[in-house]
Amino acid sequence: MNDSSQPATEVYMDTHVDSPIMDYLNDLREKFAGVDTGEVADYIPELATANGDWFGICVATTEGNVYEVGESRQEFTIQSISKPFVYGLALEDNGRKDILEKIGVEPTGDAFNSISLDPVTGQPANPMINAGAITAAGQIMGYNNEKKLARVMDMLSAYAGRSLEIDEKVYQSESQTGHRNRAIGYMLRNFNILENDPTDTLELYFKQCSASVNCRDLAIMGATLANAGINPLTQRRAIRGEYVENVLSVMGSCGMYDYAGEWIYKVGMPAKSGVAGGVVAVLPGKLGIGVFSPPLDTRGNSVRGIEVCNRISMDFNLHMFNVVQPAKSVIRCAYDGSRITSKHLRDSIERERLKEEGHRIKVYEIQGDLNFSTSEVIVDKIVSMVDEADFFIVDLKRVLTIDQSTCQLFFQLLLKLAHIGKELVFTNCDTYPQLERYMRRHLQDRNDAAWLSFVDDFALEYCEDRILQRSETVPAPTPLESFELFDRLSSDEIDIIESRLASQHYRQGVTIIHQGESANKLYLLAQGQVSIKITLPDGKIKRLATLSQGLVFGEMAWIERSERSADVTVDSDALCYTLDIDDFDAMMADHSQIKVKVLGNLLKIFTRNLRKANTEIGVLS
Ligand code: DON
């Protein structure tokens, strides 16, 4: 019963919204929690103590988002899931060449503990089977086993983003029962794959397998590999970027043992399973999945782990060979210099010239990741347009990443265009120093091509200037009658205005107008070039426009009699005529027809600038 005498009780509405991904994972867990096939491993006795109902699922993205359900924090031993990570450390310690001499990369189609050694060399087939993993452990650098173990645990912790410990009970249990692995160890010693007594290496291997993790750790370890070796939560690098592809390759081809073929066919992600019930899967560039559920199938893979990964991959199209059409959309928009001009406002002669010749400037706004397949699209486009233009601008404002092959292709293209007298110009590439470094390094002994990079529309302005310069003579000061502001004024009327004008020379670099100062003068730029700039809240200077001679500036505040809204600085030595507002008003008292014409012309100028801004918004948005 609502008692109006009582003050209204504050109705608290919980606005927290769970991510739909959490709901999805909860449903998925519920869906497979009932799966009761598989056996908890017991050949390492301590593993048999695990609760078969434990079931955790976790997804971690390269953006650092983590979604976890069920027993995602239940500790268990990492077991064979340690193998790809230790293989990565062995690659870092020894290099690809030495490791490939010791360990193959061929799937065996055999079980994880099969003694798959090359009958002649004794080389284990790949680093995911025990023989290969024991060999990899044998390649870890360190003064003694303790130091080696510390490096292994530090590396695994870097992947997990927290300090991991060894589960001593499981370690002891495996060390005491690891006879088959010891046999493998001595076989490897026999073939000199392990160059010393295998005991220490075997203990190191048993310990790496006994690192205690949880399902969340596995997902983050997977996301670290997906993120080119950098932990997305801690930003700590766990492995050198160049070896990530090798680790993911052996996970893809051998990670799920004699189920690897079906796994990559159905799930389509590099993965690794462990006998304690963990599974980690990686979608390169995107995410890591961790699943924990102890009951294993006959191949030693977690039954629920397989089901969950299969399902997630299907539901979210995560199969890595599922091609989305990124390449074609790498060119976000393309236009030419006759449709879009820079913020350098030019006089009518120049504007006419650019209308006629602006199409010789092609601009490509690029987006997304630049790699061979996407930059090939850009290069192909420019090559196909080579007869249509003399200047090609590549705008990298919306690019996410640039790889080496892109730098190489752009460099070759720049040379080819320079060779035929055309220019490739880049803008907004300040966040990709690797491109500039590559260009400077490869251009340093050459004088037949230049690395030109700008920000925003300065590249367009540069190309416009180049077009205008192609047949330009040094301009004389613009006569008053050529100023648009004085269109339709008779020579007498212009004489009246001229009588009230003052003239002033300004050296390059001087600031003529300061933002915030009061406005009492209108400026007519008779010679030179000025730019209108504002200071953004982050302190960055933003250019609003650049003006060539024959144009006016300061007109807005002059008309409103308000404060100046921007700074005006001199780009090249300038001559300005100035008209004082009070003079103008006094003059107009007697010559209102002049005032009408001048204000009419100002309106025309405003309208054109507005139309220009609308076209830009239309084409660029
Ligand atoms: O060497 C062993 O047998 C165990 N430490 C690891 C085996 C394992 O995890 C196999 N994975 N499915």
XYZ file of C-alpha atoms and ligand atoms in Angstrom:
633
model
C 0.000 0.000 0.000
C 1.604 3.304 -1.076
C 1.414 5.694 1.880
C 1.752 9.182 0.335
C 2.647 10.561 3.795
C 5.850 8.551 3.710
C 8.694 10.095 1.717
C 8.993 8.256 -1.624
C 11.452 5.414 -1.194
C 14.347 5.630 -3.603
C 13.811 2.805 -6.122
C 17.298 1.381 -6.772
C 17.611 -0.062 -10.287
C 20.675 -2.226 -10.899
C 21.906 -0.974 -14.261
C 24.781 -3.484 -14.367
C 24.591 -5.414 -17.638
C 26.510 -8.644 -18.038
C 28.227 -9.040 -21.371
C 26.230 -11.320 -23.665
C 29.441 -13.300 -23.964
C 29.112 -14.227 -20.275
C 25.580 -15.479 -20.872
C 26.817 -17.457 -23.857
C 29.624 -19.075 -21.829
C 27.279 -19.888 -18.961
C 24.872 -21.544 -21.392
C 27.754 -23.424 -22.987
C 28.961 -24.699 -19.632
C 25.482 -25.784 -18.730
C 25.171 -27.508 -22.083
C 28.295 -29.622 -21.626
C 28.359 -30.021 -17.856
C 26.226 -33.103 -18.341
C 28.762 -34.813 -20.593
C 30.004 -37.681 -18.461
C 32.271 -39.569 -20.829
C 36.042 -39.739 -20.378
C 38.313 -40.745 -17.539
C 40.327 -38.644 -15.126
C 44.018 -39.406 -15.760
C 45.617 -41.654 -13.181
C 48.872 -42.828 -14.669
C 50.329 -39.998 -12.624
C 48.662 -41.026 -9.354
C 48.238 -37.532 -7.942
C 46.191 -36.528 -10.969
C 43.570 -39.105 -10.029
C 42.549 -36.931 -7.057
C 40.954 -34.420 -9.401
C 37.153 -33.953 -9.274
C 35.691 -34.999 -12.623
C 32.916 -32.402 -12.315
C 35.275 -29.474 -12.257
C 34.517 -27.470 -15.383
C 35.725 -23.991 -16.218
C 35.660 -21.979 -19.440
C 37.458 -18.699 -20.061
C 37.930 -16.454 -23.108
C 40.550 -13.673 -23.081
C 40.908 -11.181 -25.935
C 43.963 -9.328 -27.203
C 42.208 -6.164 -26.004
C 42.539 -7.519 -22.451
C 38.901 -8.481 -21.877
C 38.416 -11.693 -19.870
C 35.181 -13.689 -19.668
C 35.186 -16.645 -17.270
C 32.568 -19.108 -15.973
C 32.487 -22.197 -13.793
C 35.606 -23.484 -11.997
C 37.804 -21.026 -13.893
C 39.938 -20.396 -10.805
C 40.353 -24.049 -9.812
C 44.061 -24.847 -9.766
C 45.406 -27.834 -11.723
C 48.761 -28.722 -13.273
C 49.529 -27.423 -16.728
C 51.070 -30.728 -17.937
C 51.589 -30.858 -21.754
C 50.208 -27.373 -22.206
C 53.638 -26.241 -20.947
C 55.237 -27.743 -24.062
C 54.589 -24.992 -26.676
C 55.682 -22.301 -24.223
C 58.899 -24.090 -23.280
C 59.490 -24.738 -27.002
C 59.243 -20.978 -27.513
C 61.832 -20.350 -24.800
C 64.133 -22.952 -26.373
C 63.816 -21.118 -29.711
C 64.742 -17.834 -27.995
C 67.720 -19.469 -26.271
C 69.074 -21.344 -29.292
C 67.556 -19.904 -32.447
C 65.412 -21.655 -35.027
C 68.264 -23.420 -36.859
C 69.722 -25.267 -33.830
C 66.320 -26.242 -32.497
C 65.162 -27.594 -35.875
C 68.285 -29.756 -35.898
C 67.238 -31.234 -32.544
C 63.461 -31.429 -32.896
C 61.292 -31.967 -35.992
C 57.982 -30.270 -36.717
C 56.069 -33.147 -38.245
C 52.842 -34.469 -36.711
C 53.098 -38.159 -35.878
C 49.509 -39.127 -35.651
C 50.698 -41.057 -32.600
C 49.892 -40.653 -28.892
C 51.642 -38.017 -26.765
C 53.937 -40.505 -25.070
C 54.894 -42.444 -28.185
C 58.628 -42.933 -28.655
C 58.524 -41.231 -32.089
C 62.229 -40.778 -32.812
C 63.808 -40.720 -36.248
C 65.299 -44.214 -36.589
C 68.591 -42.784 -37.877
C 69.091 -39.460 -36.128
C 66.939 -40.126 -33.078
C 65.343 -36.737 -33.655
C 61.881 -36.563 -32.043
C 59.165 -35.822 -34.644
C 57.857 -32.628 -33.020
C 58.014 -30.645 -29.747
C 54.468 -31.484 -28.673
C 55.050 -35.158 -28.038
C 56.884 -36.016 -24.824
C 60.131 -36.894 -26.619
C 60.227 -33.511 -28.331
C 59.210 -31.691 -25.172
C 61.900 -33.391 -23.107
C 64.410 -32.432 -25.788
C 63.190 -28.834 -25.695
C 63.573 -28.771 -21.922
C 67.121 -29.966 -22.490
C 67.864 -26.871 -24.601
C 66.863 -24.317 -21.961
C 69.809 -22.126 -20.942
C 70.808 -21.788 -17.322
C 73.776 -22.276 -15.041
C 72.097 -25.200 -13.341
C 68.687 -26.889 -13.216
C 67.478 -24.474 -10.582
C 68.306 -21.480 -12.793
C 66.712 -23.174 -15.789
C 63.544 -23.880 -13.824
C 63.413 -20.300 -12.584
C 63.561 -19.097 -16.197
C 60.844 -21.531 -17.249
C 58.543 -20.502 -14.397
C 59.223 -16.809 -15.023
C 58.316 -17.285 -18.680
C 55.109 -19.212 -17.896
C 54.192 -16.514 -15.340
C 54.741 -13.815 -17.968
C 52.219 -15.556 -20.191
C 49.729 -16.035 -17.321
C 50.224 -12.520 -15.989
C 50.739 -13.761 -12.426
C 53.445 -15.601 -10.545
C 52.935 -19.356 -10.956
C 54.085 -22.023 -8.492
C 54.983 -25.710 -8.826
C 52.498 -28.277 -7.471
C 55.027 -30.313 -5.488
C 52.665 -33.226 -4.911
C 52.054 -33.747 -8.607
C 55.733 -33.222 -9.384
C 56.747 -35.863 -6.872
C 54.040 -38.184 -8.140
C 55.200 -37.879 -11.749
C 58.890 -37.995 -10.919
C 58.356 -41.208 -9.008
C 56.299 -42.834 -11.763
C 57.720 -41.246 -14.915
C 59.455 -44.397 -16.084
C 58.284 -44.128 -19.698
C 59.554 -40.568 -19.922
C 62.828 -41.677 -18.375
C 63.058 -44.319 -21.064
C 62.446 -41.686 -23.687
C 65.097 -39.541 -21.997
C 67.702 -42.258 -22.244
C 66.748 -42.981 -25.868
C 67.357 -39.304 -26.613
C 70.671 -39.513 -24.738
C 71.509 -42.584 -26.753
C 71.110 -40.625 -29.992
C 72.897 -37.634 -28.431
C 69.839 -35.501 -28.877
C 70.275 -34.882 -25.183
C 73.974 -34.296 -24.845
C 74.192 -34.962 -21.104
C 72.722 -37.394 -18.624
C 68.960 -36.886 -18.994
C 68.152 -36.926 -15.270
C 68.237 -33.169 -14.756
C 66.382 -32.533 -17.982
C 63.683 -35.022 -16.999
C 63.271 -33.382 -13.576
C 63.048 -29.996 -15.287
C 60.411 -31.431 -17.650
C 58.409 -32.985 -14.787
C 58.512 -29.650 -12.973
C 57.374 -27.614 -15.973
C 54.455 -30.045 -16.316
C 53.656 -29.511 -12.629
C 53.265 -25.761 -12.833
C 49.959 -24.951 -11.154
C 47.544 -22.923 -13.286
C 43.834 -22.310 -13.667
C 41.545 -22.011 -16.649
C 41.771 -18.184 -16.641
C 45.575 -18.446 -16.862
C 45.284 -20.688 -19.930
C 43.031 -18.217 -21.727
C 45.403 -15.340 -20.948
C 48.405 -17.428 -22.034
C 46.565 -18.112 -25.294
C 45.692 -14.438 -25.690
C 49.359 -13.587 -25.165
C 50.304 -15.752 -28.133
C 47.395 -14.250 -30.077
C 48.773 -10.806 -29.211
C 52.138 -11.449 -30.852
C 53.767 -12.500 -27.565
C 52.652 -9.568 -25.388
C 50.397 -10.282 -22.412
C 47.280 -8.145 -23.101
C 46.646 -7.596 -19.405
C 50.145 -6.792 -18.176
C 51.663 -5.624 -21.513
C 54.722 -7.704 -20.567
C 56.396 -9.494 -23.484
C 56.511 -13.262 -22.839
C 58.208 -14.288 -26.096
C 59.979 -12.513 -28.963
C 57.416 -11.771 -31.694
C 59.353 -13.587 -34.399
C 58.931 -16.982 -32.671
C 55.173 -16.773 -32.093
C 54.406 -18.104 -35.573
C 56.623 -21.158 -34.906
C 54.947 -21.936 -31.600
C 51.480 -21.549 -33.138
C 52.512 -23.688 -36.126
C 53.461 -26.712 -34.023
C 50.374 -26.180 -31.847
C 48.303 -26.155 -35.051
C 49.873 -29.248 -36.594
C 50.748 -31.312 -33.510
C 49.126 -29.771 -30.440
C 46.250 -32.216 -30.157
C 48.332 -35.285 -31.046
C 46.490 -37.948 -33.018
C 43.408 -35.746 -33.004
C 45.280 -32.777 -34.529
C 43.919 -33.299 -38.029
C 40.276 -33.446 -36.995
C 40.810 -30.604 -34.546
C 42.248 -28.187 -37.096
C 39.559 -29.258 -39.553
C 36.678 -28.660 -37.148
C 37.891 -26.036 -34.662
C 40.560 -24.369 -36.797
C 42.737 -22.867 -34.051
C 46.214 -23.814 -32.846
C 45.731 -25.550 -29.506
C 47.309 -27.659 -26.832
C 45.820 -30.056 -24.281
C 47.139 -31.457 -21.017
C 46.369 -34.659 -19.096
C 45.149 -32.745 -16.058
C 42.220 -31.629 -18.199
C 43.300 -28.270 -19.562
C 42.931 -27.131 -23.172
C 44.217 -23.829 -24.578
C 43.267 -22.615 -28.065
C 44.499 -19.499 -29.853
C 42.898 -17.386 -32.575
C 45.887 -15.347 -33.810
C 45.391 -11.615 -33.469
C 42.138 -12.015 -31.610
C 41.803 -14.214 -28.530
C 42.746 -17.166 -26.333
C 40.367 -19.813 -24.993
C 41.000 -21.834 -21.840
C 38.909 -24.847 -20.824
C 39.414 -27.047 -17.765
C 37.664 -30.365 -17.252
C 39.606 -33.422 -16.033
C 37.829 -36.325 -17.813
C 39.915 -37.258 -20.887
C 39.120 -39.135 -24.072
C 41.271 -41.998 -25.309
C 43.717 -39.604 -26.871
C 44.366 -37.776 -23.613
C 42.341 -34.677 -24.527
C 39.678 -33.200 -22.222
C 36.275 -34.401 -23.476
C 34.398 -31.271 -22.466
C 37.349 -29.158 -23.627
C 36.976 -30.480 -27.161
C 33.208 -29.991 -27.121
C 33.442 -26.422 -25.862
C 36.094 -25.316 -28.359
C 34.260 -26.962 -31.209
C 31.088 -25.137 -30.249
C 32.623 -21.722 -29.688
C 34.482 -21.929 -32.992
C 31.291 -22.839 -34.839
C 29.061 -20.288 -33.087
C 31.467 -17.362 -33.525
C 33.134 -18.304 -36.838
C 36.527 -18.546 -35.178
C 38.008 -21.049 -37.651
C 41.284 -19.379 -38.652
C 40.820 -20.417 -42.266
C 37.397 -18.830 -42.319
C 38.250 -15.981 -44.628
C 36.493 -12.681 -44.067
C 36.980 -10.260 -46.934
C 39.209 -7.717 -45.220
C 41.558 -6.959 -48.106
C 39.099 -5.288 -50.438
C 37.898 -2.849 -47.808
C 41.383 -1.648 -46.995
C 40.736 1.451 -49.145
C 38.148 3.241 -47.032
C 37.615 6.000 -49.581
C 39.348 7.395 -52.626
C 38.924 10.826 -54.183
C 40.908 13.294 -56.229
C 42.102 16.842 -55.783
C 39.402 18.321 -58.004
C 36.689 17.192 -55.601
C 38.388 17.754 -52.285
C 40.882 20.552 -51.806
C 43.138 21.235 -48.840
C 42.407 23.770 -46.172
C 44.619 26.152 -48.118
C 42.044 28.616 -49.393
C 43.224 29.981 -52.700
C 42.314 32.852 -54.948
C 39.957 32.307 -57.856
C 42.788 31.787 -60.374
C 44.342 29.038 -58.319
C 40.953 27.543 -57.563
C 40.202 27.413 -61.276
C 43.566 25.753 -61.942
C 42.947 23.130 -59.293
C 39.449 22.501 -60.626
C 41.038 21.782 -64.003
C 44.120 19.886 -62.846
C 43.188 18.701 -59.339
C 42.236 15.294 -60.709
C 45.982 14.663 -61.158
C 46.089 14.164 -57.388
C 44.650 10.844 -56.158
C 44.020 10.378 -52.447
C 43.491 6.976 -50.823
C 42.278 6.793 -47.237
C 43.429 3.438 -45.890
C 42.113 1.470 -42.924
C 42.808 -1.698 -40.883
C 45.903 -3.902 -40.801
C 48.432 -3.420 -43.572
C 50.121 -6.659 -44.552
C 51.017 -8.240 -47.894
C 47.447 -9.010 -48.965
C 45.980 -5.634 -48.007
C 48.868 -3.427 -49.194
C 48.859 -5.383 -52.469
C 45.329 -4.006 -53.043
C 46.570 -0.423 -52.539
C 49.645 -0.901 -54.732
C 47.540 -2.511 -57.446
C 45.073 0.397 -57.329
C 47.783 3.032 -57.655
C 49.576 1.152 -60.424
C 46.283 0.886 -62.307
C 45.782 4.660 -61.991
C 49.321 5.646 -62.923
C 48.299 7.356 -66.154
C 45.488 9.270 -64.511
C 47.557 11.163 -61.967
C 50.943 12.624 -61.027
C 50.537 12.604 -57.270
C 49.322 9.711 -55.107
C 48.548 10.377 -51.461
C 48.218 7.460 -49.028
C 46.441 8.548 -45.820
C 47.186 6.178 -42.922
C 44.946 7.866 -40.346
C 42.762 4.796 -39.838
C 45.463 2.153 -40.179
C 45.937 -0.233 -37.206
C 49.182 -2.039 -38.001
C 51.860 -2.012 -40.713
C 54.121 -4.966 -41.302
C 57.507 -5.242 -43.021
C 56.083 -6.500 -46.328
C 53.963 -3.348 -46.585
C 57.007 -1.110 -46.057
C 58.803 -3.070 -48.767
C 55.924 -2.799 -51.267
C 55.401 0.930 -50.629
C 59.143 1.560 -51.048
C 59.253 -0.273 -54.368
C 56.171 1.607 -55.527
C 57.688 4.955 -54.515
C 60.792 4.183 -56.598
C 58.769 3.045 -59.609
C 56.620 6.192 -59.548
C 59.620 8.495 -59.032
C 61.213 6.820 -62.001
C 58.384 8.109 -64.212
C 58.283 11.536 -62.567
C 55.328 10.856 -60.307
C 55.144 11.243 -56.541
C 53.921 8.896 -53.782
C 53.202 10.922 -50.650
C 52.133 9.722 -47.222
C 50.083 11.473 -44.558
C 49.173 10.667 -40.921
C 51.883 8.039 -40.618
C 53.518 9.477 -37.499
C 52.273 6.486 -35.470
C 54.147 4.095 -37.786
C 57.818 4.984 -37.336
C 58.748 1.618 -38.861
C 57.572 2.869 -42.272
C 59.629 6.071 -42.044
C 62.629 4.121 -40.711
C 62.347 1.642 -43.572
C 62.061 4.396 -46.203
C 64.917 6.485 -44.798
C 67.155 3.433 -44.467
C 66.536 2.369 -48.092
C 66.539 5.878 -49.563
C 69.653 7.148 -47.823
C 72.014 6.722 -50.815
C 69.463 7.621 -53.425
C 68.523 11.020 -54.824
C 65.980 9.788 -57.337
C 63.140 9.523 -54.870
C 62.124 11.195 -51.644
C 60.248 10.172 -48.525
C 57.485 12.743 -48.140
C 55.195 12.475 -45.120
C 52.725 14.986 -43.764
C 49.837 15.209 -41.320
C 46.209 15.665 -42.265
C 45.583 17.594 -45.475
C 49.080 19.067 -45.704
C 49.878 16.277 -48.185
C 47.027 17.468 -50.390
C 48.227 21.063 -50.046
C 51.756 19.996 -50.970
C 50.469 18.332 -54.152
C 48.254 21.324 -54.962
C 51.250 23.634 -54.579
C 53.301 21.349 -56.822
C 50.598 21.544 -59.479
C 50.306 25.314 -59.143
C 54.077 25.749 -59.114
C 54.425 23.802 -62.303
C 53.981 27.005 -64.346
C 53.897 29.667 -61.702
C 55.735 33.057 -61.774
C 56.340 34.945 -58.555
C 53.039 36.756 -58.045
C 52.865 40.525 -57.738
C 50.682 41.849 -54.927
C 47.027 41.234 -55.657
C 45.400 44.475 -56.826
C 42.345 45.547 -54.797
C 39.940 45.058 -57.674
C 40.944 41.381 -57.795
C 39.876 40.768 -54.241
C 36.605 38.868 -54.208
C 35.577 41.078 -51.312
C 35.360 43.962 -53.792
C 33.510 42.128 -56.588
C 31.011 44.441 -58.366
C 32.590 47.595 -56.827
C 33.325 50.348 -59.262
C 36.827 51.728 -59.460
C 35.593 54.861 -57.681
C 34.147 52.822 -54.901
C 37.424 50.920 -54.638
C 39.281 54.212 -54.490
C 37.061 55.232 -51.565
C 37.967 52.068 -49.723
C 41.630 52.284 -50.706
C 41.774 55.698 -49.111
C 40.938 54.093 -45.792
C 43.304 51.138 -46.029
C 46.592 50.788 -44.197
C 49.294 48.399 -45.419
C 51.709 46.304 -43.399
C 54.500 43.863 -44.265
C 54.906 40.780 -42.069
C 57.921 38.470 -41.946
C 57.544 34.681 -42.102
C 56.717 33.203 -38.682
C 55.109 36.313 -37.234
C 51.691 35.981 -35.592
C 49.425 38.690 -36.982
C 46.327 37.829 -34.954
C 46.211 36.166 -31.520
C 43.249 34.073 -30.379
C 41.166 35.987 -27.830
C 42.281 39.502 -28.696
C 39.603 42.015 -29.678
C 38.947 42.446 -33.379
C 39.044 45.884 -34.948
C 40.723 45.206 -38.285
C 39.869 43.262 -41.428
C 42.937 41.920 -43.244
C 43.339 41.701 -47.022
C 46.244 39.410 -47.903
C 47.840 41.073 -50.920
C 50.981 38.970 -51.012
C 52.392 35.871 -49.289
C 50.664 33.135 -47.334
C 49.199 32.860 -43.836
C 47.663 30.041 -41.802
C 44.780 30.062 -39.331
C 45.374 27.796 -36.325
C 43.817 26.955 -32.982
C 45.323 25.279 -29.934
C 43.437 22.096 -28.984
C 42.750 21.173 -25.311
C 45.650 18.669 -25.518
C 47.945 21.515 -26.536
C 48.227 20.284 -30.112
C 48.032 22.991 -32.789
C 45.294 22.360 -35.341
C 45.397 24.116 -38.704
C 41.975 25.354 -39.781
C 43.014 26.919 -43.082
C 45.884 28.377 -45.064
C 45.298 31.428 -47.251
C 46.993 32.530 -50.425
C 47.141 36.158 -51.501
C 43.929 37.695 -52.772
C 41.880 36.548 -49.772
C 40.747 38.205 -46.568
C 41.002 37.039 -42.972
C 39.751 38.226 -39.581
C 36.358 38.993 -41.156
C 34.233 37.006 -38.682
C 35.306 38.729 -35.467
C 35.461 42.004 -37.427
C 31.789 41.746 -38.345
C 30.726 40.449 -34.915
C 33.072 42.905 -33.140
C 33.972 39.917 -30.975
C 37.204 38.314 -29.834
C 39.489 36.595 -32.330
C 38.735 32.851 -32.448
C 42.104 31.701 -33.778
C 45.748 32.677 -34.323
C 46.893 33.798 -37.771
C 50.579 33.228 -38.493
C 52.688 34.088 -41.536
C 53.890 31.127 -43.621
C 55.747 33.221 -46.231
C 56.537 36.952 -46.078
C 53.254 38.757 -46.454
C 51.852 42.152 -47.356
C 48.447 42.955 -45.857
C 46.051 45.836 -46.314
C 43.990 46.445 -43.198
C 40.598 48.101 -42.857
C 39.669 49.437 -39.444
C 36.073 48.661 -38.430
C 35.283 52.180 -37.236
C 36.676 53.579 -40.492
C 34.514 51.153 -42.398
C 31.410 52.150 -40.490
C 32.194 55.860 -40.832
C 32.794 55.383 -44.535
C 29.660 53.384 -45.009
C 27.539 56.041 -43.405
C 28.067 57.940 -46.623
C 28.436 54.967 -49.003
C 25.882 52.340 -47.907
C 25.835 50.811 -51.421
C 29.508 49.898 -50.940
C 28.674 48.307 -47.598
C 25.915 46.245 -49.161
C 28.220 44.982 -51.908
C 31.096 44.231 -49.514
C 28.885 42.385 -47.056
C 27.219 40.557 -49.966
C 30.648 39.404 -51.145
C 31.572 38.319 -47.638
C 28.404 36.245 -47.505
C 29.364 34.592 -50.796
C 32.801 33.759 -49.380
C 31.231 32.312 -46.196
C 28.782 30.239 -48.221
C 31.519 28.778 -50.404
C 33.644 27.841 -47.357
C 30.575 26.220 -45.785
C 29.849 24.288 -48.998
C 33.481 23.146 -49.056
C 33.173 21.905 -45.440
C 29.909 20.071 -46.271
C 31.454 18.341 -49.305
C 34.366 17.185 -47.145
C 32.025 15.859 -44.465
C 29.969 14.182 -47.197
C 32.931 12.430 -48.837
C 35.005 11.652 -45.716
C 32.352 10.511 -43.262
O 54.741 -36.405 -19.616
C 53.613 -36.666 -19.295
O 53.145 -37.726 -19.512
C 52.811 -35.595 -18.672
N 53.599 -34.781 -17.821
C 52.185 -34.680 -19.699
C 51.399 -35.423 -20.678
C 50.240 -34.658 -21.221
O 49.810 -33.705 -20.683
C 49.628 -35.144 -22.451
N 48.565 -34.341 -22.906
N 47.486 -34.614 -23.300
